[in-house]
GROMACS .gro file of N, CA and C in nm:
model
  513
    1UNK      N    1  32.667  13.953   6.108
    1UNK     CA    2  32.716  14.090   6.116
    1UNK      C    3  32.862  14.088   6.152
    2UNK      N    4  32.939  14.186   6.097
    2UNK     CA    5  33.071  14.175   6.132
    2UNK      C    6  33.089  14.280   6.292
    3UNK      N    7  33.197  14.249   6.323
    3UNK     CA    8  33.265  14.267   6.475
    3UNK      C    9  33.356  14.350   6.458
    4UNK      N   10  33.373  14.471   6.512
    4UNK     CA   11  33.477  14.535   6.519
    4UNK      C   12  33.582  14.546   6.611
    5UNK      N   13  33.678  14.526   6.592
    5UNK     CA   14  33.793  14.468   6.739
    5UNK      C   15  33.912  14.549   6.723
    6UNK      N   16  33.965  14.594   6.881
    6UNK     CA   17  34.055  14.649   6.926
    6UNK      C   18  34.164  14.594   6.895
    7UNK      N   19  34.268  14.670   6.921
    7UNK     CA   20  34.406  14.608   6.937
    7UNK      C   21  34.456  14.485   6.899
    8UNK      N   22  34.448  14.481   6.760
    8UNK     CA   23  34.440  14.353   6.657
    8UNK      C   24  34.563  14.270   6.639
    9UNK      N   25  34.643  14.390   6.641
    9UNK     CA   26  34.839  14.362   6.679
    9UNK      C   27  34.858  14.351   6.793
   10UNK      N   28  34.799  14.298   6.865
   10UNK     CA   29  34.818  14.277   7.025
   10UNK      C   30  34.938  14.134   7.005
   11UNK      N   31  35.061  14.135   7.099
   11UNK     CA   32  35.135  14.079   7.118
   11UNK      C   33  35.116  13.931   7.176
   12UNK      N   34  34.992  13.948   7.245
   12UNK     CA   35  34.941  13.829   7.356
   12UNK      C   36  34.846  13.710   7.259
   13UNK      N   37  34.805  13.738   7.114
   13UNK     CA   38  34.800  13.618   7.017
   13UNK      C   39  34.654  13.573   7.095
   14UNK      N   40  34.577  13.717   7.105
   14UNK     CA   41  34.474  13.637   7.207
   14UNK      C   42  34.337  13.720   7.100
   15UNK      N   43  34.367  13.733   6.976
   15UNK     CA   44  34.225  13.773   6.907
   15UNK      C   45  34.107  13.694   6.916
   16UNK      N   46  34.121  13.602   6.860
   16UNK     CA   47  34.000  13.456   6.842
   16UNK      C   48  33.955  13.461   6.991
   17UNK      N   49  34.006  13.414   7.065
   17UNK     CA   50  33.926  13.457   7.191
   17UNK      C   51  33.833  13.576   7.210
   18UNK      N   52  33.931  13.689   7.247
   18UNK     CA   53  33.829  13.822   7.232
   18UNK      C   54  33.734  13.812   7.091
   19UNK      N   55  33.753  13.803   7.025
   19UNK     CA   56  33.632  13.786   6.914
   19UNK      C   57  33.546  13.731   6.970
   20UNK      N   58  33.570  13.589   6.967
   20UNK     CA   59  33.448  13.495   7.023
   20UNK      C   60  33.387  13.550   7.169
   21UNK      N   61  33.467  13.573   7.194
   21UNK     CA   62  33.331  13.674   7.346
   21UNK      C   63  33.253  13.726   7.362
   22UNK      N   64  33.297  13.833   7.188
   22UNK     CA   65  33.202  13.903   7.108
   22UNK      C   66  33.091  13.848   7.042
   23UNK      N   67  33.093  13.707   7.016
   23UNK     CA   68  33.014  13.671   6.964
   23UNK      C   69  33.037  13.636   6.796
   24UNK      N   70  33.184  13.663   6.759
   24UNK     CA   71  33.231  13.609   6.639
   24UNK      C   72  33.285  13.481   6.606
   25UNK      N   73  33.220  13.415   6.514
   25UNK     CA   74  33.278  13.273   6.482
   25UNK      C   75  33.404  13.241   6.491
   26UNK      N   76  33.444  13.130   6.505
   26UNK     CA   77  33.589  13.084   6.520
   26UNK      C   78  33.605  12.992   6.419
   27UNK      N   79  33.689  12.981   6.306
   27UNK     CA   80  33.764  12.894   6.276
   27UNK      C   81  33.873  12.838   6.278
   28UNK      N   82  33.825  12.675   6.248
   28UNK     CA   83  33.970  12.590   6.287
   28UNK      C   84  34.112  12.586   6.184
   29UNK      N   85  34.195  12.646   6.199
   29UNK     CA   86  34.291  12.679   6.134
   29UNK      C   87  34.277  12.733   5.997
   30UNK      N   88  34.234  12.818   5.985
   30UNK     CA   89  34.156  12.891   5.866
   30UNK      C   90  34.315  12.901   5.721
   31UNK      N   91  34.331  12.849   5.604
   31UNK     CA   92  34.445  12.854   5.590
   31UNK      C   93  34.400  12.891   5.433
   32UNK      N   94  34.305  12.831   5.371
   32UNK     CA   95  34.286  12.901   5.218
   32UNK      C   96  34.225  12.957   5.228
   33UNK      N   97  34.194  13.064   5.114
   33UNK     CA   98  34.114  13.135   5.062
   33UNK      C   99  34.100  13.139   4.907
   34UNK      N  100  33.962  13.202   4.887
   34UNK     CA  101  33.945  13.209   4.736
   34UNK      C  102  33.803  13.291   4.750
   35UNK      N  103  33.861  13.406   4.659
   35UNK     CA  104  33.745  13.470   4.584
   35UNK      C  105  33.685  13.428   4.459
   36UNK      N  106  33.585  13.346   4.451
   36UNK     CA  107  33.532  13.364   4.319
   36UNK      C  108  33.366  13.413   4.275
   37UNK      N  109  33.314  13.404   4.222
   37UNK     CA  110  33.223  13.444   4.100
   37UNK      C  111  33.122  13.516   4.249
   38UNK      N  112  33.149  13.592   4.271
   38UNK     CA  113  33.086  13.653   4.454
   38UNK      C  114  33.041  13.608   4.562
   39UNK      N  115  33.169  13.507   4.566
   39UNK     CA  116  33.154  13.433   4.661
   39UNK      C  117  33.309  13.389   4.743
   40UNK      N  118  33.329  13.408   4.859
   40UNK     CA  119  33.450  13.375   4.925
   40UNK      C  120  33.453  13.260   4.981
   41UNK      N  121  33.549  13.145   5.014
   41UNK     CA  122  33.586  13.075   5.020
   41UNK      C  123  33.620  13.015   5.117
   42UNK      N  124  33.609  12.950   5.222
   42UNK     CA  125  33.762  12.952   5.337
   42UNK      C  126  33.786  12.801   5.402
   43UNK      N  127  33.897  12.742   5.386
   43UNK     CA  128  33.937  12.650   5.411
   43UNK      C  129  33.951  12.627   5.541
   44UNK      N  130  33.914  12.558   5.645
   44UNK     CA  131  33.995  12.555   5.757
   44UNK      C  132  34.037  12.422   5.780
   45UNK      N  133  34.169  12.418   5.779
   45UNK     CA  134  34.208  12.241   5.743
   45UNK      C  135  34.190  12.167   5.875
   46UNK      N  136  34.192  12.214   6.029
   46UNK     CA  137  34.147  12.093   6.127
   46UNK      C  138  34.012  12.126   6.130
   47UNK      N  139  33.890  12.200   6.099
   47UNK     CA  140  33.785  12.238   6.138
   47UNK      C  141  33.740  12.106   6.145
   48UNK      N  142  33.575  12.127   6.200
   48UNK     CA  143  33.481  12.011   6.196
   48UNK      C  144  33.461  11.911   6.285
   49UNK      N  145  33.377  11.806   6.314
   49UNK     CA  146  33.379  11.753   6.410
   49UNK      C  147  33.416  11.645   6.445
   50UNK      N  148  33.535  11.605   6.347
   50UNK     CA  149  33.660  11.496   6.344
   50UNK      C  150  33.800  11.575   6.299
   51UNK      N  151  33.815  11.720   6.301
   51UNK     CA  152  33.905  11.790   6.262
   51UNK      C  153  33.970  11.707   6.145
   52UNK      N  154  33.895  11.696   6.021
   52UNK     CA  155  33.929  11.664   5.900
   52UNK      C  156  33.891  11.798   5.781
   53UNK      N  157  33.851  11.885   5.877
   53UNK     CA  158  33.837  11.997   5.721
   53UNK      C  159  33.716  12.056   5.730
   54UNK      N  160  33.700  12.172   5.726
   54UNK     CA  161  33.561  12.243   5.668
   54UNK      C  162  33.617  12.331   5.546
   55UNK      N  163  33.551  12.359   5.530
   55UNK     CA  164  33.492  12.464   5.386
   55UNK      C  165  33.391  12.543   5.394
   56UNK      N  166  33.428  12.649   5.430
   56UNK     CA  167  33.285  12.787   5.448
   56UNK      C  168  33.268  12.898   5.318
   57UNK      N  169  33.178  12.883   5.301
   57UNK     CA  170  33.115  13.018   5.172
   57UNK      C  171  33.053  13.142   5.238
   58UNK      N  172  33.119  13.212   5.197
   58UNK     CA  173  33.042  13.383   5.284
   58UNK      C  174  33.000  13.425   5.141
   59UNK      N  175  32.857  13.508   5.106
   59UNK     CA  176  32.820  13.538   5.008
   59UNK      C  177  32.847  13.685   5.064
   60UNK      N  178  32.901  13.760   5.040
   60UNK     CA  179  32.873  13.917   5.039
   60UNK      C  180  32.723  13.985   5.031
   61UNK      N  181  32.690  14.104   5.090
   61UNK     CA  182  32.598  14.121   5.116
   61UNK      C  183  32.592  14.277   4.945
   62UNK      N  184  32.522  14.272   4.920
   62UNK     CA  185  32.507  14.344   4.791
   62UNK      C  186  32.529  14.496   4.844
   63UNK      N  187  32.526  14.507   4.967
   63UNK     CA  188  32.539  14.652   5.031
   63UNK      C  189  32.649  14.630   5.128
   64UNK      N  190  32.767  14.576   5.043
   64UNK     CA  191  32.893  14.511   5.206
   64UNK      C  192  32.940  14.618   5.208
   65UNK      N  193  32.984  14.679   5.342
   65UNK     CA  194  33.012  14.814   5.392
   65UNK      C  195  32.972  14.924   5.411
   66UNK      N  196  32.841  14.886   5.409
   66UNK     CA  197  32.758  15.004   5.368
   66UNK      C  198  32.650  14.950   5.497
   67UNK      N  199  32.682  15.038   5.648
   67UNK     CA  200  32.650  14.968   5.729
   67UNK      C  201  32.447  14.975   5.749
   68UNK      N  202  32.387  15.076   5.692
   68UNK     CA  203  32.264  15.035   5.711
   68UNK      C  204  32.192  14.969   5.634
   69UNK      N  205  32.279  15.008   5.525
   69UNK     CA  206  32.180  14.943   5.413
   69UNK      C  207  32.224  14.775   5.400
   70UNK      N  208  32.396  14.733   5.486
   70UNK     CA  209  32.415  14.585   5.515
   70UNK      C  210  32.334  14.548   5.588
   71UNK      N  211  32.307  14.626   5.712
   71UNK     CA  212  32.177  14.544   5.833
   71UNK      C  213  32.083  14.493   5.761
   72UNK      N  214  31.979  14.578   5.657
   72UNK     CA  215  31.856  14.557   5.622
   72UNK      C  216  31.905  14.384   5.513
   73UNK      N  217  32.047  14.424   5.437
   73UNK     CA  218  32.053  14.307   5.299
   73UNK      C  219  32.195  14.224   5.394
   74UNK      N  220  32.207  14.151   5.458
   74UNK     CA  221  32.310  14.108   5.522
   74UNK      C  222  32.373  14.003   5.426
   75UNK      N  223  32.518  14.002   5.445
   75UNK     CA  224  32.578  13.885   5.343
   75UNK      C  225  32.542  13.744   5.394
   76UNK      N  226  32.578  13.617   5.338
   76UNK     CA  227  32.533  13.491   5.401
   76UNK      C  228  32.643  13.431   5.416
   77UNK      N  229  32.672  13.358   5.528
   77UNK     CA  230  32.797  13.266   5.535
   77UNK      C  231  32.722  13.113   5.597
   78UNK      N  232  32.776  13.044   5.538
   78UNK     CA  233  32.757  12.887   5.516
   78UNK      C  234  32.817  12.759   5.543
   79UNK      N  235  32.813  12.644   5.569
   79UNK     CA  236  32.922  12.560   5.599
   79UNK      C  237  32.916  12.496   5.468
   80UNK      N  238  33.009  12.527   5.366
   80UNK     CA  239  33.010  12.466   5.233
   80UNK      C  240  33.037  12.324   5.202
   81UNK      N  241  33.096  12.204   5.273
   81UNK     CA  242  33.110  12.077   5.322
   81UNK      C  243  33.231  12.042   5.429
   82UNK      N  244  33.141  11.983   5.523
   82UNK     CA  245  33.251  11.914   5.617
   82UNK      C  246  33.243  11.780   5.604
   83UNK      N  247  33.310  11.700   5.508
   83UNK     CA  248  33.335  11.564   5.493
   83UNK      C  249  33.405  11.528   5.635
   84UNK      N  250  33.341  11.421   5.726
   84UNK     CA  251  33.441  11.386   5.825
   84UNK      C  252  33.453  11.229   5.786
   85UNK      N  253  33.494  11.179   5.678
   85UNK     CA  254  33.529  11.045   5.643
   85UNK      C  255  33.657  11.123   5.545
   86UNK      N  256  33.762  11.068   5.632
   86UNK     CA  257  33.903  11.114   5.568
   86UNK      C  258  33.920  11.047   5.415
   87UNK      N  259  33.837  10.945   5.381
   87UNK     CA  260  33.850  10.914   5.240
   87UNK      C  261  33.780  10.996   5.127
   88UNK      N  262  33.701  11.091   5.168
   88UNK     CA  263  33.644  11.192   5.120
   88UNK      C  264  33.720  11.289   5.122
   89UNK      N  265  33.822  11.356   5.193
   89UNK     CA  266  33.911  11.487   5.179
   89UNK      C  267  33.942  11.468   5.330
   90UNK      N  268  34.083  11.520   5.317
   90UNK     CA  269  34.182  11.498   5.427
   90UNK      C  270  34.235  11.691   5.478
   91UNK      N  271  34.147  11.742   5.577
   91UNK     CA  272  34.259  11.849   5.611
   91UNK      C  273  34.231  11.929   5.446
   92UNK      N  274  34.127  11.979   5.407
   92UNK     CA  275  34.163  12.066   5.313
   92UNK      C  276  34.232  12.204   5.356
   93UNK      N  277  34.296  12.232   5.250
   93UNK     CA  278  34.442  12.339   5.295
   93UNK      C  279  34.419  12.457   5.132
   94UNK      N  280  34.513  12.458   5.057
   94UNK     CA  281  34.525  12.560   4.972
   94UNK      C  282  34.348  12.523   4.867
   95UNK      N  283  34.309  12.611   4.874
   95UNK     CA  284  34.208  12.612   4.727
   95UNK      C  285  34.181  12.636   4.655
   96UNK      N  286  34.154  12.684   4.458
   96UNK     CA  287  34.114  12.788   4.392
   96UNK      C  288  33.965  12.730   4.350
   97UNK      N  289  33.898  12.844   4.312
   97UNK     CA  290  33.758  12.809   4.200
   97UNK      C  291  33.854  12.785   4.043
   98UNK      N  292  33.824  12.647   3.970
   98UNK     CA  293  33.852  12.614   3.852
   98UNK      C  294  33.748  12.722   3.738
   99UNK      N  295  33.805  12.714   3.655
   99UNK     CA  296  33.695  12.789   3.531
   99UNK      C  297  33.567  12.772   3.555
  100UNK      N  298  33.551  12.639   3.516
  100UNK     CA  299  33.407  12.616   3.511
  100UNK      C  300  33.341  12.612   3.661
  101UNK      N  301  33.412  12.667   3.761
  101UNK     CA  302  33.340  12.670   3.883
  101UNK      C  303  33.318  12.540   3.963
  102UNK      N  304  33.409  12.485   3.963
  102UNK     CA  305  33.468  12.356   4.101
  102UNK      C  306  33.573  12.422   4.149
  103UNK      N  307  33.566  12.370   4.292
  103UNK     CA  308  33.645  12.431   4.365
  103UNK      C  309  33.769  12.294   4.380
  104UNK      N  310  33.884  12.372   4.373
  104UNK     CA  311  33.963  12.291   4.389
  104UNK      C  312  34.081  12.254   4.508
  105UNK      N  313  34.062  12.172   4.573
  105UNK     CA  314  34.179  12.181   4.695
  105UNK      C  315  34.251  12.070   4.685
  106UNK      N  316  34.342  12.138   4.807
  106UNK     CA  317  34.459  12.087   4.855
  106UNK      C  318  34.473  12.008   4.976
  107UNK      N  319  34.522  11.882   4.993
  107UNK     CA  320  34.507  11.848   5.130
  107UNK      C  321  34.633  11.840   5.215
  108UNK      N  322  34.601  11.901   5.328
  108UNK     CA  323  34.727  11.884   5.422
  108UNK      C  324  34.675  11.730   5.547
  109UNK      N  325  34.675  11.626   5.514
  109UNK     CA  326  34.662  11.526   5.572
  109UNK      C  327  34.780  11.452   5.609
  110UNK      N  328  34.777  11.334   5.664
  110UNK     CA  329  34.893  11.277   5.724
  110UNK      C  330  34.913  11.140   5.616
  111UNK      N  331  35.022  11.119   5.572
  111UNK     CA  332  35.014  11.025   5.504
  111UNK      C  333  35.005  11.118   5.330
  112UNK      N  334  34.944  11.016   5.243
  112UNK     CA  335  34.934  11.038   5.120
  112UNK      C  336  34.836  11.218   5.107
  113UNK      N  337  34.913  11.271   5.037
  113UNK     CA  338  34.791  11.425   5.004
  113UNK      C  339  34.733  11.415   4.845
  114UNK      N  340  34.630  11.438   4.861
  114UNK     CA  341  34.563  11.433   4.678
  114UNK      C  342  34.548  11.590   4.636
  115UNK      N  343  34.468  11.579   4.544
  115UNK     CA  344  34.413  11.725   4.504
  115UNK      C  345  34.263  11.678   4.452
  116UNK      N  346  34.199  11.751   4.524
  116UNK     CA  347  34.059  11.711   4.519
  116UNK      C  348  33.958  11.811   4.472
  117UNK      N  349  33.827  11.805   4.399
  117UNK     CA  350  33.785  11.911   4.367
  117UNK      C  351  33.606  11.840   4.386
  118UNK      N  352  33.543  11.960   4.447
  118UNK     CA  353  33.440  11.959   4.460
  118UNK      C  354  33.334  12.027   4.397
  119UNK      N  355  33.185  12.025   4.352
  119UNK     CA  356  33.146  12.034   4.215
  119UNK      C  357  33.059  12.139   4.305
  120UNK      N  358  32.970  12.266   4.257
  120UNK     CA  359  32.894  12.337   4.320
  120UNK      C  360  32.765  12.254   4.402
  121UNK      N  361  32.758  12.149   4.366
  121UNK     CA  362  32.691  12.097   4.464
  121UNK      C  363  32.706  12.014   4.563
  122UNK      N  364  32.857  11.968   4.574
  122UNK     CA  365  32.904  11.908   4.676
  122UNK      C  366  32.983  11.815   4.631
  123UNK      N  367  32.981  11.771   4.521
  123UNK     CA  368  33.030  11.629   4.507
  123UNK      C  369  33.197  11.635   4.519
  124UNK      N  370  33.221  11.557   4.526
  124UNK     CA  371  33.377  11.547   4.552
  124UNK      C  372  33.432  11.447   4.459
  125UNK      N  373  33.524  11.479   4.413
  125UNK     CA  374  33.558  11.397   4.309
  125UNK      C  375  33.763  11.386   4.292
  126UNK      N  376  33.834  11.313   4.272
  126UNK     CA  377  33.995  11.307   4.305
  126UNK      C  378  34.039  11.352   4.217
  127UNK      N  379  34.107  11.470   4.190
  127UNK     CA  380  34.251  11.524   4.038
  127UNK      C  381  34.354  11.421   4.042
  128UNK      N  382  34.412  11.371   4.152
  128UNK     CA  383  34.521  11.356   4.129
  128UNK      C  384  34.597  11.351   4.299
  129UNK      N  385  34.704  11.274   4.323
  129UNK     CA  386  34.791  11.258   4.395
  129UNK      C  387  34.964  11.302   4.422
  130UNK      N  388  35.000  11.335   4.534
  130UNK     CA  389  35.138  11.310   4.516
  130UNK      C  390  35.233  11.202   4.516
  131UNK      N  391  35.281  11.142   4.435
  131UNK     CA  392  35.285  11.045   4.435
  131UNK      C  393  35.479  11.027   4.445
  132UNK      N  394  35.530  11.151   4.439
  132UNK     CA  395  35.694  11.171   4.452
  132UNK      C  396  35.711  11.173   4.635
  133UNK      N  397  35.601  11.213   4.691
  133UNK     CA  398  35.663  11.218   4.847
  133UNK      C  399  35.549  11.224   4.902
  134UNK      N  400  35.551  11.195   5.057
  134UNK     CA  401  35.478  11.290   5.131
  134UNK      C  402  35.433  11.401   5.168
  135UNK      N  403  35.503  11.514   5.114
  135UNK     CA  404  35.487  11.657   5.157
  135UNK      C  405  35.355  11.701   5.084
  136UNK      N  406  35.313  11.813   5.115
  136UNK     CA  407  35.181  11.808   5.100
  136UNK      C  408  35.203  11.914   5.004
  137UNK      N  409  35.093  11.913   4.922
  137UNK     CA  410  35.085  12.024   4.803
  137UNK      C  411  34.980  12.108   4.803
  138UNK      N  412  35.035  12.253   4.755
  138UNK     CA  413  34.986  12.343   4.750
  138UNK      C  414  34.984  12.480   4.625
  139UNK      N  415  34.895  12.612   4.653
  139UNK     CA  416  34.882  12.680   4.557
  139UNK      C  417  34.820  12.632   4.415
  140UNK      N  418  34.775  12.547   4.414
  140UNK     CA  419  34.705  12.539   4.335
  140UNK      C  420  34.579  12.668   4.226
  141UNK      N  421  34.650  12.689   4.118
  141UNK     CA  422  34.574  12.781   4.046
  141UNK      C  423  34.536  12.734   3.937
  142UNK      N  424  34.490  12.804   3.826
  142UNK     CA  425  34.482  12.810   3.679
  142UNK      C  426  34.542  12.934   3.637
  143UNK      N  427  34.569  12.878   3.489
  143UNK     CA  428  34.644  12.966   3.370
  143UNK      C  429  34.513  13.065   3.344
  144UNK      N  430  34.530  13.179   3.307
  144UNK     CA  431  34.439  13.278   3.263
  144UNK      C  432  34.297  13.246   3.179
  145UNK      N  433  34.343  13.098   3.088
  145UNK     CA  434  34.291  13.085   2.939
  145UNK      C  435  34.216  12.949   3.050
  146UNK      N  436  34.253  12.922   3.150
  146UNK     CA  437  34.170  12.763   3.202
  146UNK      C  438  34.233  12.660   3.196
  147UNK      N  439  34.350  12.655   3.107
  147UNK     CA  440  34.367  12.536   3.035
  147UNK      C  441  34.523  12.468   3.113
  148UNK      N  442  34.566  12.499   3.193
  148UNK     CA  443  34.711  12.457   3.282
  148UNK      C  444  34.659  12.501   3.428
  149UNK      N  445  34.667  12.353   3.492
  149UNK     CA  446  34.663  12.387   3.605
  149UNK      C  447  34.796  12.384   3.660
  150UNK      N  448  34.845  12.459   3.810
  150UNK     CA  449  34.953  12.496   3.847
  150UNK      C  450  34.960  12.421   3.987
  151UNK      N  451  35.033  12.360   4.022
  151UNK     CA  452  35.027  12.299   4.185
  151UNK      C  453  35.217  12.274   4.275
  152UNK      N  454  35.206  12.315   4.340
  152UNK     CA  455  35.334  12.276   4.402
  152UNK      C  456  35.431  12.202   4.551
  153UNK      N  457  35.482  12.129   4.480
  153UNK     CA  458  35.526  12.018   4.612
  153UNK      C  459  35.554  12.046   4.702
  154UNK      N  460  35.544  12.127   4.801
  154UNK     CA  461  35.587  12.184   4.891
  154UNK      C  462  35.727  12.164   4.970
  155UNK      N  463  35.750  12.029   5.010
  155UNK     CA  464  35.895  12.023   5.079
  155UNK      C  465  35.997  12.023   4.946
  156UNK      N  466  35.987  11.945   4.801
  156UNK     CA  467  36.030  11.952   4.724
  156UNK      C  468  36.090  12.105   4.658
  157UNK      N  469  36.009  12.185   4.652
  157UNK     CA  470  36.040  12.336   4.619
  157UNK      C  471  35.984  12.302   4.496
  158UNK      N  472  35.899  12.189   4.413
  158UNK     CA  473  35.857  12.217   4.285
  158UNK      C  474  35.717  12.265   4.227
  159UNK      N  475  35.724  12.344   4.132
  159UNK     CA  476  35.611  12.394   4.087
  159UNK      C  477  35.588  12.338   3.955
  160UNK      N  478  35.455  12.257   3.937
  160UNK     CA  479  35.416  12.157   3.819
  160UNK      C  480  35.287  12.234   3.714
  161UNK      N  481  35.306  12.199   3.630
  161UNK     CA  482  35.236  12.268   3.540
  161UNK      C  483  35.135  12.127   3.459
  162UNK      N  484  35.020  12.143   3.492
  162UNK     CA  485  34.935  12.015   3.464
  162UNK      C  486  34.851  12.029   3.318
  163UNK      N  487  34.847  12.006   3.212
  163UNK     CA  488  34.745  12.054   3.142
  163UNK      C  489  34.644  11.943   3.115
  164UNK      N  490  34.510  12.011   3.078
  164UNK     CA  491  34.402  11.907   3.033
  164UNK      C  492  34.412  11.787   2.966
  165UNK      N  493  34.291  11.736   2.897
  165UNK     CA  494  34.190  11.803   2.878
  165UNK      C  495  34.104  11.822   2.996
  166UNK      N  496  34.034  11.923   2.995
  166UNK     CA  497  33.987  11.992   3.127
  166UNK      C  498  33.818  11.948   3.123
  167UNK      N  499  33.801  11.917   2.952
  167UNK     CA  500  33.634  11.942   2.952
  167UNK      C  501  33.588  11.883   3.023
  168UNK      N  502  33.576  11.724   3.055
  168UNK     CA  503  33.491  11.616   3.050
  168UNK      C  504  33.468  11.685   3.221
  169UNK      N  505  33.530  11.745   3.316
  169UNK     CA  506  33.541  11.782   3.442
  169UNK      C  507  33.421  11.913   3.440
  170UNK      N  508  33.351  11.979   3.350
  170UNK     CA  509  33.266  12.082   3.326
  170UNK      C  510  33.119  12.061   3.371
  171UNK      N  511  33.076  11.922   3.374
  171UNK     CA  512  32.929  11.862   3.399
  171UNK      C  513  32.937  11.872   3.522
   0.00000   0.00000   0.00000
């Protein structure tokens, strides 16, 4: 159930606390997001119980905002994977849903950052590396049509334009 909270612009940077008093979850540095196919997304890059990354899915509730008829149909939220073996995903950070529905992230880790994408059932699998620097990359999207992915170097200031072939990544 969601929480309704006071004084949200409070100066004192003390929400997450008062939330959690309330009884609202906390996440660990909550930094992506992604809406896709009715389902939200949320990255929190130290979460977990080696602060290497979680990934939470909130399903919306078919009656979201709609406060009695949400009580009776409530939305679902989930821990979508917490890999705590940093060779599995490092600090996931920016994310989108790909076409065919893998989710794709970003890692803010120490050392080398990849771009990693995970399959609706968990699997994890590597896109690709930075391989010009250390700085970590982000924004990662797609082109309208699926077919260019978009990612950018962050300390660099560059924005790369990746294209397929995309299929063989669809299974």
């Amino acid at each position: 159930e969601w929480i309704d909270m006071e004084d949200i612009d409070n100066p004192n940077n003390d929400l997450r606390e008062r939330g959690h008093k309330k009884g609202a979850a906390t996440f660990a540095r909550g930094e992506g997001l992604w809406f896709g196919d009715k389902e939200l997304f949320i990255a929190c890059t130290s979460g977990g119980l080696k602060q290497l990354g979680q990934i939470w899915r909130y399903i919306p509730s078919d009656f979201e905002g709609k406060e009695e008829e949400e009580k009776n149909f409530p939305g679902k939220i989930e821990l979508f994977i917490e890999p705590n073996e940093n060779n599995l995903l490092e600090r996931c950070d920016n994310i989108t849903i790909s076409p065919w529905g893998h989710l794709f992230v970003c890692e803010d880790g120490s050392g080398e950052d990849y771009v990693k994408a995970i399959t609706p059932n968990g699997e994890i699998y590597t896109i690709g590396r930075n391989a010009l620097s250390f700085s970590e990359t982000a924004g990662v999207c797609f082109s309208p049509d699926g077919s260019t992915m978009f990612l950018n170097i962050q300390a660099e200031g560059l924005t790369i334009a990746i294209t397929g072939p995309w299929g063989n990544l669809k299974t």
